[in-house]
Structure formats: structure tokens, C-alpha cells
């Protein structure tokens, strides 16, 4: 268990409302990531962070913003949710600085935008 | 261009038989890592195996082995002696060192083990 907690696990919301997903880690890993998983697309990177207040865009960042004010927390915000953002969202962590090559994943958040 | 390509959307294998899941990758970075993850129907992502670009030998982890052919840019996963519990989605992934430790994933292969 890599000590990653995603909240909420499930959320249903309406188009146009803001939504924030939280990822919390207890491993003190430097890198944190947000992916979305959709059938036929695999996992696609939304945003990632390489340190406190250091973030960068992934391949599908439009409509999403992130913040990392503490090492342990990485927030993903949908400013105005759309139906195309219905997906499963995974948080992941890694720490290549400490010899850790692989990604550890959270349990995922199922988001439905109606 | 796709960084990771998995051309088998679905595969079937008889229980106790071996199966190979294909993965090709595209990078010009000399330093990279290749990974396989398993996603059962419960949804969690489970790390299976890792191969570094400079590793001389193919990686093995129990019944899993990674057939690494660098010149062909392929990193196929071989599962020996398939079990019913191996039925799941399998994702190939690559980490490039020069892109800020980004990980790229393929679209996945759905494996069904037949009793």
C-alpha cells in the first residue's frame, strides 16, 4: 500500500458546477500526477507536480487546474464541469530521486457530470 | 505519434497456457523505463514489472516476464501458466527521463482466461 488516498471516491455533479478532487499521500514523494481513464484511451495525463507549487500540464489539461500547497496534497479542480469530463480519475505518485522508478496509484474517483 | 501502442484490444487464453501481450514504444530519449500494470475489474492499478532501457537482461517477476527488444522498440509482457485471476486489463507504460518524469500509457489489452 503506497499510502495514497483519493477523495471523494464517487461524485455526481451537474454541468457548469465546480468540482475539486483531492489526492493525499503519506509517502513524501516528490512527484504527483492526475490521470483520467476513458474506454479506448487508456490513461491520459492531465497535470503533474514535481514539488510544492511546481506543476505542469499534461496532454489533456484543458478545463482542469491543479494546486499543490503541501507535499502531501495535490488538488484537481474542474472550474466548470462538462459532460466530457465524466471519467475515472486516478492520482499517482513517484519518487525517482529516491530510486523509485514506478508509479503508485490511488484507488480512483468515479466522476459523473450530468 | 503515439508514445505507447498496444494493438490487441482483447485477448483470450486457455487456463495454464502462456500468453504474450504486445507493446511497442516510441522515444528518442536514451534513458527510459518500461512498465506493465494490471487493472482487474475492481479498478485498482497494480504494478507488475519494470524494465530499464539500460538493463541487459529481460525483467522477470514470478510468472511475468518482459520481452525487451530494444532495436524493435518492443516490450511485450509474457504471462506463463495463466490463471483465472489473470483476467484483467493490462496497460503498458513508458517513463521518459527528459520529459520531467512523465509516464505515458497505452490503450490497454483486455485479457480473458478461459477455464
XYZ file of C-alpha atoms in Angstrom:
229
model
C 0.000 0.000 0.000
C 1.598 3.257 -1.177
C -0.349 5.478 1.206
C -2.424 7.344 -1.375
C -5.953 8.440 -0.597
C -8.301 9.931 -3.143
C -11.469 11.729 -2.165
C -14.251 11.526 -2.943
C -14.412 8.002 -4.370
C -17.585 8.768 -6.275
C -19.188 12.046 -7.263
C -22.181 13.038 -9.346
C -22.467 16.680 -10.306
C -24.214 18.921 -12.781
C -22.813 20.645 -15.832
C -21.347 24.034 -15.007
C -20.592 23.380 -11.352
C -17.063 23.473 -9.931
C -15.575 20.216 -8.678
C -12.422 19.559 -6.681
C -10.816 16.161 -6.303
C -8.227 15.598 -3.621
C -5.201 13.351 -3.540
C -3.371 12.837 -0.262
C -0.140 10.872 0.163
C 1.791 9.842 3.247
C 4.983 8.816 1.422
C 6.572 12.244 0.978
C 7.038 11.510 -2.743
C 8.072 14.470 -4.877
C 6.067 13.716 -7.992
C 2.288 13.600 -8.055
C 0.067 13.092 -11.083
C -3.545 13.270 -12.141
C -4.715 10.931 -14.900
C -8.099 10.326 -16.412
C -9.122 6.923 -17.729
C -11.632 6.545 -20.543
C -12.504 3.473 -22.616
C -10.340 3.251 -25.717
C -7.920 5.896 -24.472
C -6.107 4.232 -21.615
C -4.768 6.658 -19.035
C -4.048 10.204 -20.114
C -2.074 12.703 -18.074
C -3.942 15.829 -17.020
C -1.415 17.638 -14.827
C 1.506 16.689 -12.696
C 3.588 18.229 -9.935
C 7.295 17.922 -9.225
C 7.265 19.782 -5.924
C 5.308 22.196 -3.778
C 3.842 24.883 -6.049
C 5.608 23.324 -9.051
C 3.140 21.957 -11.578
C 2.973 21.367 -15.308
C 0.395 20.438 -17.905
C -0.141 17.022 -19.379
C -1.731 16.077 -22.677
C -5.367 16.729 -21.671
C -5.134 19.743 -19.359
C -7.841 21.962 -20.904
C -10.643 22.604 -18.423
C -8.573 21.495 -15.429
C -6.384 23.271 -12.915
C -4.269 21.936 -10.069
C -2.663 23.130 -6.897
C -0.065 21.744 -4.555
C 0.470 23.845 -1.453
C 1.837 20.960 0.628
C 3.944 17.950 -0.299
C 1.192 15.560 0.697
C -1.768 17.116 -1.116
C -2.482 17.554 -4.828
C -5.840 19.018 -5.808
C -7.525 18.761 -9.193
C -10.208 21.337 -9.968
C -12.748 21.379 -12.739
C -13.759 25.033 -12.802
C -16.990 24.406 -14.706
C -17.655 20.722 -15.197
C -18.790 19.438 -18.600
C -20.206 16.063 -19.601
C -16.967 15.288 -21.469
C -15.212 15.294 -18.105
C -17.193 12.278 -16.943
C -14.399 9.806 -16.311
C -12.426 7.863 -13.746
C -9.680 9.998 -12.253
C -6.529 8.466 -10.827
C -3.925 10.113 -8.694
C -0.424 8.647 -8.765
C 2.910 9.305 -7.090
C 6.533 8.522 -7.787
C 9.941 9.452 -6.451
C 12.826 8.817 -8.849
C 15.137 10.823 -6.563
C 14.969 8.012 -4.047
C 15.402 5.270 -6.613
C 11.697 4.617 -7.003
C 11.001 4.054 -10.672
C 7.382 3.093 -10.689
C 4.088 4.879 -10.274
C 1.897 4.100 -7.319
C -1.798 4.697 -7.884
C -4.698 5.716 -5.718
C -7.993 3.867 -5.885
C -9.578 6.273 -8.349
C -12.527 8.676 -8.331
C -15.558 7.996 -10.496
C -16.918 11.377 -11.616
C -20.211 11.712 -13.443
C -21.217 15.080 -14.888
C -24.897 15.191 -15.809
C 2.795 9.965 -32.749
C 1.697 7.609 -30.026
C 4.325 7.037 -27.390
C 2.920 3.624 -26.473
C 0.980 1.340 -28.795
C -0.944 -1.722 -27.733
C -2.528 -3.293 -30.811
C -4.543 -6.046 -29.102
C -7.772 -4.654 -27.643
C -8.799 -8.108 -26.431
C -7.089 -11.453 -25.960
C -8.230 -14.888 -24.861
C -6.053 -17.605 -23.371
C -6.729 -21.046 -22.026
C -6.022 -21.574 -18.363
C -2.460 -22.842 -17.708
C -1.285 -21.671 -21.131
C 1.181 -18.837 -21.736
C 0.127 -15.578 -23.381
C 2.016 -12.619 -24.847
C 0.637 -9.088 -24.741
C 2.212 -6.760 -27.271
C 3.587 -3.294 -26.630
C 5.662 -1.019 -28.826
C 7.017 2.348 -27.807
C 8.393 5.445 -29.430
C 11.114 7.589 -27.915
C 14.403 9.194 -28.853
C 15.440 9.519 -25.223
C 18.273 7.038 -24.485
C 17.130 6.781 -20.861
C 13.647 5.454 -20.303
C 11.714 2.899 -18.325
C 9.024 0.484 -19.406
C 6.263 -0.791 -17.153
C 3.272 -3.076 -17.162
C 0.254 -2.565 -14.962
C -2.756 -4.783 -14.371
C -6.237 -3.435 -13.758
C -8.744 -6.040 -12.562
C -12.467 -5.398 -12.652
C -12.243 -3.848 -9.181
C -10.440 -0.912 -10.792
C -7.153 -0.613 -8.931
C -3.902 -0.294 -10.857
C -1.388 -2.968 -9.913
C 2.288 -2.718 -10.855
C 3.588 -5.910 -12.463
C 7.039 -5.434 -13.910
C 9.684 -2.848 -14.852
C 12.458 -2.746 -17.457
C 15.058 -0.015 -17.683
C 16.459 0.977 -21.065
C 19.979 0.114 -19.987
C 19.095 -3.240 -18.457
C 20.889 -6.020 -20.301
C 18.581 -8.813 -19.235
C 14.854 -9.149 -19.595
C 12.955 -8.445 -16.394
C 11.084 -11.245 -14.656
C 8.693 -11.224 -11.715
C 7.264 -14.628 -10.896
C 5.002 -15.671 -13.780
C 5.548 -12.342 -15.554
C 8.423 -11.615 -17.881
C 9.094 -8.674 -20.140
C 10.452 -9.493 -23.585
C 12.525 -6.370 -24.228
C 13.682 -5.909 -27.820
C 15.356 -2.524 -27.883
C 16.076 -2.333 -31.598
C 12.447 -3.088 -32.373
C 11.228 -0.804 -29.586
C 9.013 -3.509 -28.204
C 8.311 -4.515 -24.619
C 5.945 -7.443 -24.689
C 4.558 -8.934 -21.493
C 4.609 -12.708 -21.221
C 2.378 -14.368 -18.644
C 3.180 -18.027 -18.110
C 0.742 -20.618 -16.778
C -2.297 -18.325 -16.968
C -4.743 -18.351 -14.082
C -8.373 -17.268 -13.923
C -7.296 -14.355 -11.745
C -5.189 -13.021 -14.606
C -8.359 -11.879 -16.378
C -8.000 -8.093 -16.390
C -6.951 -5.055 -18.407
C -3.219 -4.740 -18.939
C -1.507 -1.439 -19.615
C 1.943 -0.856 -20.978
C 3.616 2.404 -19.921
C 6.840 4.298 -20.512
C 8.685 6.895 -18.475
C 10.979 9.267 -20.311
C 13.732 10.838 -18.268
C 13.879 14.042 -20.263
C 10.160 14.919 -20.022
C 10.109 15.627 -16.331
C 9.352 12.117 -15.267
C 6.145 11.874 -17.253
C 4.601 8.459 -17.739
C 2.786 7.573 -20.964
C 0.250 4.759 -21.174
C -1.118 2.601 -23.954
C -4.815 1.991 -24.505
C -4.698 -1.392 -22.840
C -5.375 -5.035 -23.649
C -8.272 -6.889 -22.094
C -7.201 -10.435 -21.240
C -9.737 -13.165 -20.585
C -8.584 -16.500 -19.210
C -10.848 -19.374 -20.218
C -11.224 -22.324 -17.836
